Coordinates of C-alpha atoms and ligand atoms in Angstrom, one line a residue:
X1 CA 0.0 0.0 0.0
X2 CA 1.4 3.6 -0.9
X3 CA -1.1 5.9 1.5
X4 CA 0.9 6.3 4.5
X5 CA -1.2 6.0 7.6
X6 CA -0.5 7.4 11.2
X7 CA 0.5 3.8 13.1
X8 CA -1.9 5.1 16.2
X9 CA -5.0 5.4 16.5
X10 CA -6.7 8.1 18.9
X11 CA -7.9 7.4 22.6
X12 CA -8.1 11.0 23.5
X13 CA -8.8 14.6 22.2
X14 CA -7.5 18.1 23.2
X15 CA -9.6 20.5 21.0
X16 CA -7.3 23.0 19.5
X17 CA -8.5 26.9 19.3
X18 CA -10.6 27.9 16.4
X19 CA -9.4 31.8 15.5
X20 CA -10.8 34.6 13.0
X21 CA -8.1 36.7 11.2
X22 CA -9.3 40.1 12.4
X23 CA -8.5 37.9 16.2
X24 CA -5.1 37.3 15.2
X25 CA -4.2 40.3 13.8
X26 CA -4.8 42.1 17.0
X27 CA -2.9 38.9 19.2
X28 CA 0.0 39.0 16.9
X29 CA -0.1 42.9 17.5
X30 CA -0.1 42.7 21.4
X31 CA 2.5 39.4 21.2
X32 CA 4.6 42.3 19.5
X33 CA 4.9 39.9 16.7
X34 CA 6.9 37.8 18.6
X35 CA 5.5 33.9 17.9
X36 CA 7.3 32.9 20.8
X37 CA 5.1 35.8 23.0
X38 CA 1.8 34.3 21.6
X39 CA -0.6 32.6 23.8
X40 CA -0.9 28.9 22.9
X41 CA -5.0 29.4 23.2
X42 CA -4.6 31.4 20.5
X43 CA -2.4 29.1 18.2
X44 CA -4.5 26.6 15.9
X45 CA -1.7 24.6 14.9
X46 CA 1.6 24.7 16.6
X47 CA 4.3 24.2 14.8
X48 CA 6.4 26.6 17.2
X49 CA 8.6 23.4 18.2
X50 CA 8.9 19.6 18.4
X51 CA 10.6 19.7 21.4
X52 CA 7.8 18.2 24.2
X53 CA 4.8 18.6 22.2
X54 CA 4.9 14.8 21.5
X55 CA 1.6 13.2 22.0
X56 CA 2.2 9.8 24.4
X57 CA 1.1 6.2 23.5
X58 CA -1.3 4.5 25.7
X59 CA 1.7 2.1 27.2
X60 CA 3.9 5.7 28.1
X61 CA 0.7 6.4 30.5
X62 CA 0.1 3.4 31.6
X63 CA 3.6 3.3 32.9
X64 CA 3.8 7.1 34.5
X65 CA 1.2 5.3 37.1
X66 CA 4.1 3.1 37.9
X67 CA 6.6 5.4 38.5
X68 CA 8.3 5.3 41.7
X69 CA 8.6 8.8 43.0
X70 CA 11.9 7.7 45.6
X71 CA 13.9 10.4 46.1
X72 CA 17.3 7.7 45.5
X73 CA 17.8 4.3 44.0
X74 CA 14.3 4.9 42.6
X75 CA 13.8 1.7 40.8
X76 CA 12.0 4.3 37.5
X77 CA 15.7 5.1 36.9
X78 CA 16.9 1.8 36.6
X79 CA 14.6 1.4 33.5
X80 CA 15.8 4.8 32.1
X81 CA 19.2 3.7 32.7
X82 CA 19.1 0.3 31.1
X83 CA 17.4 1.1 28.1
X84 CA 19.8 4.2 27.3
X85 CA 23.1 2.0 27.8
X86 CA 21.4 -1.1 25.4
X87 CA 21.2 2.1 22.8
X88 CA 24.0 4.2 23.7
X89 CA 27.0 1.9 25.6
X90 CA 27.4 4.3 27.1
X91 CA 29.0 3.5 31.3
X92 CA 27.0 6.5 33.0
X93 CA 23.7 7.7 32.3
X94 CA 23.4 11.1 33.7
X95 CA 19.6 12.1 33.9
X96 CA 18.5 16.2 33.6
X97 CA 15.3 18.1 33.5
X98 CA 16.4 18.7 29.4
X99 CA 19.0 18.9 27.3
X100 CA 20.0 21.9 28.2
X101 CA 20.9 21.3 31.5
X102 CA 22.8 18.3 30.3
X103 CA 24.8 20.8 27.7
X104 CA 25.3 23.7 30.9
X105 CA 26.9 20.0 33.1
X106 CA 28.6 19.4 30.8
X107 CA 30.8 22.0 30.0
X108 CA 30.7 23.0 33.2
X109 CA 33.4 20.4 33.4
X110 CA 35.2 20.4 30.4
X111 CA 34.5 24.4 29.4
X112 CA 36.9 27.7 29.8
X113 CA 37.7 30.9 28.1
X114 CA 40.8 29.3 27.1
X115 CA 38.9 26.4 25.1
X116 CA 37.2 25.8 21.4
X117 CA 34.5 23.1 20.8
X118 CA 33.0 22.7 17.2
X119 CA 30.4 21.1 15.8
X120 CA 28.5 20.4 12.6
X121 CA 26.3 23.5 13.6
X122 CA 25.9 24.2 17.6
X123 CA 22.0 24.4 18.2
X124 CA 21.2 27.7 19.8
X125 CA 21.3 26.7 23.9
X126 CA 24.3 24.9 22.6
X127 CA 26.2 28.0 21.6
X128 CA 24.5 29.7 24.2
X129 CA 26.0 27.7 27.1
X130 CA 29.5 27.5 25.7
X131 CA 30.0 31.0 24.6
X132 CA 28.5 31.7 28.8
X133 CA 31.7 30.3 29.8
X134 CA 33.7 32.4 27.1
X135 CA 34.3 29.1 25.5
X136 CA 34.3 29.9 21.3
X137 CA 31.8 27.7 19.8
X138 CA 32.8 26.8 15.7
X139 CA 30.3 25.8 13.4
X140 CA 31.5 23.3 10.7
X141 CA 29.1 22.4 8.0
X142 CA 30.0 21.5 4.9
X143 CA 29.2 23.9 1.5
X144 CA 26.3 21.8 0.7
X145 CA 24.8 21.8 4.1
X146 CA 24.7 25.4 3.8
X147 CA 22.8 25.8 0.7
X148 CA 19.1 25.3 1.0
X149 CA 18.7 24.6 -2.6
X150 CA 21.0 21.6 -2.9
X151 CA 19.4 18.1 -3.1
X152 CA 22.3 16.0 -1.0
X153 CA 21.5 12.4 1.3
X154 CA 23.6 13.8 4.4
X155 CA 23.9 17.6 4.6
X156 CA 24.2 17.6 8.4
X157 CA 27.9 16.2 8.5
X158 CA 30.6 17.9 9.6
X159 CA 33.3 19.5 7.6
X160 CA 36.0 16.9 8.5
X161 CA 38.9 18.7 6.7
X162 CA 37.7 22.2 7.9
X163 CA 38.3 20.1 11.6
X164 CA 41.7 19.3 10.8
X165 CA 42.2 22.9 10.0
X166 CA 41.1 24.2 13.2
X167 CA 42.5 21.5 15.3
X168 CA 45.9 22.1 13.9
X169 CA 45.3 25.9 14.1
X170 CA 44.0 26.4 17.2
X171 CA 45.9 22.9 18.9
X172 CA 44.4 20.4 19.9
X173 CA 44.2 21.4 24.0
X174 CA 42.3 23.9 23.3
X175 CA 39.5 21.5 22.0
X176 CA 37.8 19.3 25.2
X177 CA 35.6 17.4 22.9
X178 CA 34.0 17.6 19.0
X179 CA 30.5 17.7 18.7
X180 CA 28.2 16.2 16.4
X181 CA 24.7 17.2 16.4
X182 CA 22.3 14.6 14.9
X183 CA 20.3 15.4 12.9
X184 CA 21.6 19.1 12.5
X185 CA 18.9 20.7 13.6
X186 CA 20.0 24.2 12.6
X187 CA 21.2 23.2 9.5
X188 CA 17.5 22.4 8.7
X189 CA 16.7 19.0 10.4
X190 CA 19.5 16.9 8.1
X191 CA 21.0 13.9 8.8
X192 CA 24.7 12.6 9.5
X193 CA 26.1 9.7 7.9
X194 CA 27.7 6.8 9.9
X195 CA 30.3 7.6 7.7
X196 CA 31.0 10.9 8.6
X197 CA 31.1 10.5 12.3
X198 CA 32.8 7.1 12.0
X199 CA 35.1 9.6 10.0
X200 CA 35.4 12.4 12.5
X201 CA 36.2 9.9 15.0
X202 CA 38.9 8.4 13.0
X203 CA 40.5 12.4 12.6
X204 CA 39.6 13.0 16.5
X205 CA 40.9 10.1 18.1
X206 CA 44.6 10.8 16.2
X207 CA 44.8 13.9 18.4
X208 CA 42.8 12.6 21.4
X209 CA 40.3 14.5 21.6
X210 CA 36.6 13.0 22.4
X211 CA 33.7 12.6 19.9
X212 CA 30.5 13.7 21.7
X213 CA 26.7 13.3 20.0
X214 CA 24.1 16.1 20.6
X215 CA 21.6 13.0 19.7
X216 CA 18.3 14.7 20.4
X217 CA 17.1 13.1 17.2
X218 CA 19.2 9.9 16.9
X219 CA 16.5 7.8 16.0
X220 CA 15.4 10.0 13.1
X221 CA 18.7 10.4 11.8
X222 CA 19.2 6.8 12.4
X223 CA 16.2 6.2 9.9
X224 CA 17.8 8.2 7.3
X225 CA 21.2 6.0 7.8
X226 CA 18.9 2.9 6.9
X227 CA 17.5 4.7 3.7
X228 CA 20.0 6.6 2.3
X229 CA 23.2 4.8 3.4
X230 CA 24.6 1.9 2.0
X231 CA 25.3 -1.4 3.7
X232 CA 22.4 -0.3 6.7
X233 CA 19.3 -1.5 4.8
X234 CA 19.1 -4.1 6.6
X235 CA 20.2 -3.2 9.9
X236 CA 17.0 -2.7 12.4
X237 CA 17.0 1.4 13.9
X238 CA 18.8 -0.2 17.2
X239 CA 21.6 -1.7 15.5
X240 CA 22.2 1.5 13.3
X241 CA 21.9 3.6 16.7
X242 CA 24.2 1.7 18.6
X243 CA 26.6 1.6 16.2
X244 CA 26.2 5.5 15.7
X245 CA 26.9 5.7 19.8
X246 CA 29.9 3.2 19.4
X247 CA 32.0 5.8 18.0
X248 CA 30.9 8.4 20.1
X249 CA 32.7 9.0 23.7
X250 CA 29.5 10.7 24.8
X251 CA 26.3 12.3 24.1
X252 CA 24.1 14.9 25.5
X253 CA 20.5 14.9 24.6
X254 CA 17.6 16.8 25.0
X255 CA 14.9 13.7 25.6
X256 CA 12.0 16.2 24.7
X257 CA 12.5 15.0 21.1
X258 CA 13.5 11.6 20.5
X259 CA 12.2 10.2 23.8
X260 CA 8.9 10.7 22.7
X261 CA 7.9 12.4 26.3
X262 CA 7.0 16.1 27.3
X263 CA 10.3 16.7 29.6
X264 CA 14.0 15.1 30.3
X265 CA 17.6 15.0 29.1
X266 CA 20.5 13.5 29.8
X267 CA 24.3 13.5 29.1
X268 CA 26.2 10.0 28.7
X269 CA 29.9 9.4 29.5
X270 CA 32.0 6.9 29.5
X271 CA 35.2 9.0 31.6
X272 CA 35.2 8.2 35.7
X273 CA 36.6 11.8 36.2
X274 CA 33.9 13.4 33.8
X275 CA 31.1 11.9 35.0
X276 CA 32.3 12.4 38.8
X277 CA 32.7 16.2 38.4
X278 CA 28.9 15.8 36.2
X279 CA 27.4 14.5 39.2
X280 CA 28.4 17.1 41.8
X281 CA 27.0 20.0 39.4
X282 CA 24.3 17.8 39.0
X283 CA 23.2 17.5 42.9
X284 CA 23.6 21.1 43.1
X285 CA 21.9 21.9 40.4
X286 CA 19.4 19.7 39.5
X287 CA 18.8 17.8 41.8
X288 CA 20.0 13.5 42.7
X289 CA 21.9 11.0 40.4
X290 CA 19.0 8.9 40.3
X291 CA 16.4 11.6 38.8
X292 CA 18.0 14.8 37.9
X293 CA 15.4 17.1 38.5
X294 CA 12.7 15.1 36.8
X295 CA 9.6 13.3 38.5
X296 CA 10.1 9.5 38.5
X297 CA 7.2 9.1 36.2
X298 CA 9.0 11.2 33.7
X299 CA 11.5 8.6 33.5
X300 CA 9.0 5.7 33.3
X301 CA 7.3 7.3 30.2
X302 CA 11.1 7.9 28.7
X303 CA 12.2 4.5 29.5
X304 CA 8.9 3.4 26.9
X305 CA 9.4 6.2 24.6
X306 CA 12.9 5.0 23.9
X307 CA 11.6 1.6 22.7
X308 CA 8.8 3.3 20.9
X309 CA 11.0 5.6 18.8
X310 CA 13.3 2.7 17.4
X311 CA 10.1 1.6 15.4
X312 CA 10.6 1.5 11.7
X313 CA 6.6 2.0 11.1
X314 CA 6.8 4.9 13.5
X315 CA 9.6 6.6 11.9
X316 CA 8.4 5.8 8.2
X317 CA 5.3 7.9 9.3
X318 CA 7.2 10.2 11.5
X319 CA 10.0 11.5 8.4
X320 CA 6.8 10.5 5.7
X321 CA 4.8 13.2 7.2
X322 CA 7.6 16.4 7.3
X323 CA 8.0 15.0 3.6
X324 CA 4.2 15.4 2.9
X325 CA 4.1 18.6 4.2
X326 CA 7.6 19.8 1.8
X327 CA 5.5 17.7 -1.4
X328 CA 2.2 20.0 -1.0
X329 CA 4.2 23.3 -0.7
X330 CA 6.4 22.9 -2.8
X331 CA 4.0 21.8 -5.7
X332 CA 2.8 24.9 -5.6
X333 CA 6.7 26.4 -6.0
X334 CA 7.1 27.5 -2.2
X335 CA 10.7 27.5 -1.9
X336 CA 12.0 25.2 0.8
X337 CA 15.5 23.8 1.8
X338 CA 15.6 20.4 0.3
X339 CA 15.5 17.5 0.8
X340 CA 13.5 17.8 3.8
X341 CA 14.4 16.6 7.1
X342 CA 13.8 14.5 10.4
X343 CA 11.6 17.0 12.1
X344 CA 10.6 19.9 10.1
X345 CA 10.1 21.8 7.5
X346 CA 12.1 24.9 6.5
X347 CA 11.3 27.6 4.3
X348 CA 13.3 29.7 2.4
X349 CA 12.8 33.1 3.5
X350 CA 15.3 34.5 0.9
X351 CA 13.5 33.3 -2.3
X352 CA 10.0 33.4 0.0
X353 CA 10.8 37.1 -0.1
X354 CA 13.7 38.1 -2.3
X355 CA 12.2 41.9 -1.6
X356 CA 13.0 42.6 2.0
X357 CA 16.8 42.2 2.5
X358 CA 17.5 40.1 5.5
X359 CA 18.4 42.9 7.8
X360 CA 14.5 43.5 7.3
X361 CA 14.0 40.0 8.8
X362 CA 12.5 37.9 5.7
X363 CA 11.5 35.2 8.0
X364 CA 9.8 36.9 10.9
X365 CA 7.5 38.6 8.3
X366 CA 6.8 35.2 6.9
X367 CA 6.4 33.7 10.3
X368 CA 3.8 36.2 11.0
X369 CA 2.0 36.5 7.9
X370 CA 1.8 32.7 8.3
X371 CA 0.2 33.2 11.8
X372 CA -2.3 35.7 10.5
X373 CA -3.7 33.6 7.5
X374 CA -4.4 30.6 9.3
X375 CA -3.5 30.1 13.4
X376 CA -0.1 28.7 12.5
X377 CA 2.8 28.9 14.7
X378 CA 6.3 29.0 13.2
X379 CA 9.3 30.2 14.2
X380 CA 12.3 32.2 12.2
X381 CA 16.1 30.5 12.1
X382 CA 18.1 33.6 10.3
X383 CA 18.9 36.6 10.8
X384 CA 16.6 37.4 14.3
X385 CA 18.1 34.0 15.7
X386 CA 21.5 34.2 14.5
X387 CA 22.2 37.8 13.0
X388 CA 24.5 40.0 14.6
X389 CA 25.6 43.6 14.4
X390 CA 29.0 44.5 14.1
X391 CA 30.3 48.2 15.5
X392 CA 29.5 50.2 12.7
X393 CA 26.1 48.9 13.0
X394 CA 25.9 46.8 10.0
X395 CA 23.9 43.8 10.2
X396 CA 25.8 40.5 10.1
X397 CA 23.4 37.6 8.7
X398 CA 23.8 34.0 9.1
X399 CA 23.8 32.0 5.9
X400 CA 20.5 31.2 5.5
X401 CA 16.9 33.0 6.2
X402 CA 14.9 30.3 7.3
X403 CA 11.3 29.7 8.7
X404 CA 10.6 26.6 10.8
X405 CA 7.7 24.6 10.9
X406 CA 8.6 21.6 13.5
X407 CA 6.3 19.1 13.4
X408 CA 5.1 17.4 16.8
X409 CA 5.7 14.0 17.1
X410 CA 2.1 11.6 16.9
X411 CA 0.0 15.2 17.3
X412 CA -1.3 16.3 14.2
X413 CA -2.9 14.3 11.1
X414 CA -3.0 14.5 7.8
X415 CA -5.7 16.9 7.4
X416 CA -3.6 19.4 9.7
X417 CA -0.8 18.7 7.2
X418 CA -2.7 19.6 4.4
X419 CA -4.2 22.6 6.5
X420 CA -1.1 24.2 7.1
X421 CA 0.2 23.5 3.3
X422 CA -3.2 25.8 2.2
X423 CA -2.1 28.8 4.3
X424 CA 1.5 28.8 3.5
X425 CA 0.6 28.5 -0.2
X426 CA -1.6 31.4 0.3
X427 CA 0.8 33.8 2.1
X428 CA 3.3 32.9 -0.6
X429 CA 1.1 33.8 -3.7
X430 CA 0.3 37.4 -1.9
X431 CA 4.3 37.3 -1.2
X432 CA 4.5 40.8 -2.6
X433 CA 2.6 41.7 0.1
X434 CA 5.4 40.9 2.9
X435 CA 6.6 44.2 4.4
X436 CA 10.0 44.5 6.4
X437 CA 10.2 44.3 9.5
X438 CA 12.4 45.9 12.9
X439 CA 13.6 44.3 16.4
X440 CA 12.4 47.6 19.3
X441 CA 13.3 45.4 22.0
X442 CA 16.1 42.5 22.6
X443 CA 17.8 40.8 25.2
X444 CA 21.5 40.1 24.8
X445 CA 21.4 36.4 24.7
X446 CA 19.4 34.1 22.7
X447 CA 17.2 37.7 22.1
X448 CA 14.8 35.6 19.2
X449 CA 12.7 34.4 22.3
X450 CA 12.0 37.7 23.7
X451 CA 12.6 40.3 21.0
X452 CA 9.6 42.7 20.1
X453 CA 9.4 43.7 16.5
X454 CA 7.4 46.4 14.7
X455 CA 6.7 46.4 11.1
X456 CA 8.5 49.8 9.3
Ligands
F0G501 N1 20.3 20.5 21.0 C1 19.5 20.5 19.9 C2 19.9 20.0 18.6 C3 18.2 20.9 20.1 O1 17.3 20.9 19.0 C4 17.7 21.4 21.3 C5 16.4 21.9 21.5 C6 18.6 21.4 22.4 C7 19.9 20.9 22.2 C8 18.2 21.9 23.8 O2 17.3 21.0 24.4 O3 15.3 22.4 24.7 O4 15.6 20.3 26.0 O5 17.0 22.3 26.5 N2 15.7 22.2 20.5 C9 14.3 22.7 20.6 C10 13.9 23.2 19.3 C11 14.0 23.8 21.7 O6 12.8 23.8 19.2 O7 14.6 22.9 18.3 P1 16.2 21.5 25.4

């Protein structure tokens, strides 16, 4: 059969908010066009983030009644922890409230000002919580994973002979650890190949440096390997992911995503001294070894959703439907970065609206005008995320103007999909309409989530 069906079936319903456009306009207005400023009761469709919006199975509830809420040795853990090691091989299994937390543990061990850690493309909390510690965080794609319009199997992987460069530049004690981040989220949801990461290990391990995975979508990326990748086709999603882990010396991960659950993270490490320090900043911070400032339940539904994602079916729908949604807009010429990804769907603000310059922010305008049509909650990866200005006040943009539509996991059906294609196809044919757009207010880290904007 070709139709590709959700593998679920519904138990339960959470009606979603029914909007006029004269309502949004004035909502957008008062969330000074800020998405992230919007009240979820007046968002239709939420594509704002996949990142603990996932709808859980049946067997995920079923087992948060089981959780045991000890404050130690709470026997929930246990099940985290032995489901993460059969994936990941990994000796310590370091729970946090998200991945986040796990990334600010982290290199609070291994970071200072004096140190350099790259990555295929850091996501934003990433950067965010290396460059806190004045550690310099390098992004390393590769030319094609910077071009949106480039049909390629792997654009997440990393440069591997722009790492060499640096490592040799910049010495390799400067560098704690290389990071992968699968799939690259910034770089528009792509995948890694084994290949590459078996690569960077290869390059990495010459110098002794360790290989860490930012693997808050393993299992998508994972799914890719098996398509795309020769000599994995028939390999089950476990097989590929443990292999993926085998060359990695540690991972961090923001479980919101690939754990199928609403909340948790956790960093994985195979060094005594590493994982000692982790621990301490750990108790202080976030609370014991054994739940890392999670409920207990929260690890029981993790512990299921960690089997759950390593289903083919699942992830055949899961990548199937981002793919639908890319197929309907893009029929109707809506430029998009291609092919699409694990988790989303990115347009491309510069051909969306080759008439506002992206100092004018292309994507917020999109973002909004999106919002206004139909109740549909984006969010902009360009210049308000990543742009800078440099001292004579010229605007520095990143290399692409992108606008993200991340798709829950198991929330929305195909109808919503073809919903949300409608709208976007209708903002895009009134492109011309698109006006620029201003920041009036922004914070000096990570401003995209509190920034106001005005139109000029
Ligand atoms: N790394 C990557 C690749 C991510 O995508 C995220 C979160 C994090 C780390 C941080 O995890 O949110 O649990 O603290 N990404 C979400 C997103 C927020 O919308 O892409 P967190």
């Amino acid at each position: 059969m070709k139709t590709l069906i959700e593998p679920f079936k519904i138990k339960s319903v959470e009606h979603i908010p029914m909007t006029t456009e004269s309502d949004r306009e004035k909502y957008l207005k008062d969330a000074d066009y800020n998405t992230f400023s919007l009240r979820s009761d007046y968002v239709t469709l939420d594509y704002l983030t996949d990142s603990g919006t996932t709808a859980m199975s049946s067997r995920q509830w079923a087992q948060v009644m089981d959780g045991d809420e000890s404050y130690a040795g709470s026997k929930s853990y246990y099940k985290f922890e032995k489901i993460l090691q059969e994936i990941t091989g990994f000796k310590y299994i370091i729970p946090t409230h998200q991945g986040r937390a796990a990334e600010r543990i982290l290199f609070g061990v291994i970071g200072d000002k004096t140190k350099v850690v790259p990555n295929n493309t850091h996501f934003d909390t990433t950067r965010g919580n290396l460059e806190f510690l004045g550690v310099e965080a390098v992004d390393l794609p590769t030319a094609i994973g910077i071009n949106p319009e480039i049909e390629a199997d792997f654009k997440g992987n990393i440069d591997i002979d722009a790492l060499k460069n640096l490592i040799e530049k910049v010495g390799a004690d400067r560098i704690p650890i290389v990071m992968i981040t699968v799939t690259n989220n910034s770089g528009g949801g792509q995948p890694v190949s084994m290949e590459n990461i078996r690569e960077t290990k290869k390059l990495v391990s010459q110098y002794g440096i360790p290989l860490f995975l930012d693997c808050c979508r393993f299992a998508e990326n994972c799914y890719f390997i098996k398509q795309r990748e020769a000599g994995y086709q028939d390999k089950t999603i476990k097989e590929i992911a443990q292999e993926m882990f085998s060359y990695a010396d540690g991972c961090t991960m923001s479980a919101k995503k690939d754990g199928l659950s609403n909340t948790g993270g956790f960093i994985g490490l195979n060094n005594d001294d590493w994982a000692e320090k982790a621990k301490v900043i750990l108790i202080v911070t976030e609370g014991f070894v054994t739940y890392g400032g999670l409920a207990r339940r929260d690890l029981e539904a993790l512990a299921v959703g960690f089997e759950e994602v390593l289903d083919e079916n699942y992830l055949r729908y899961r990548v199937g439907q981002v793919k639908m949604l890319g197929d309907l807009i893009t029929g109707e010429g809506v430029p998009i970065l291609v092919p699409t990804g694990g988790h989303a769907v990115y347009l491309d603000a510069k051909r969306f609206a080759p008439h506002i310059e992206p100092k004018y922010f292309p994507g917020q305008a999109i973002s909004c005008a999106i919002y206004i049509k139909g109740g549909i909650r984006s969010v902009e990866i360009g210049s308000v995320m990543f742009g800078k200005t440099d001292e004579n006040g010229n605007h520095i943009a990143p290399n692409m103007e992108l606008v993200r539509l991340a798709i829950p996991r198991r929330v929305y059906t195909k109808s919503h999909i073809e919903y949300t294609a409608e709208a976007i196809i209708e903002v895009f044919k009134e492109k011309d309409k698109l006006r620029k757009m201003k920041i009036t207010y922004e914070a000096p880290f990570l401003r995209h989530f509190t920034a106001k904007f005005d139109y000029i």
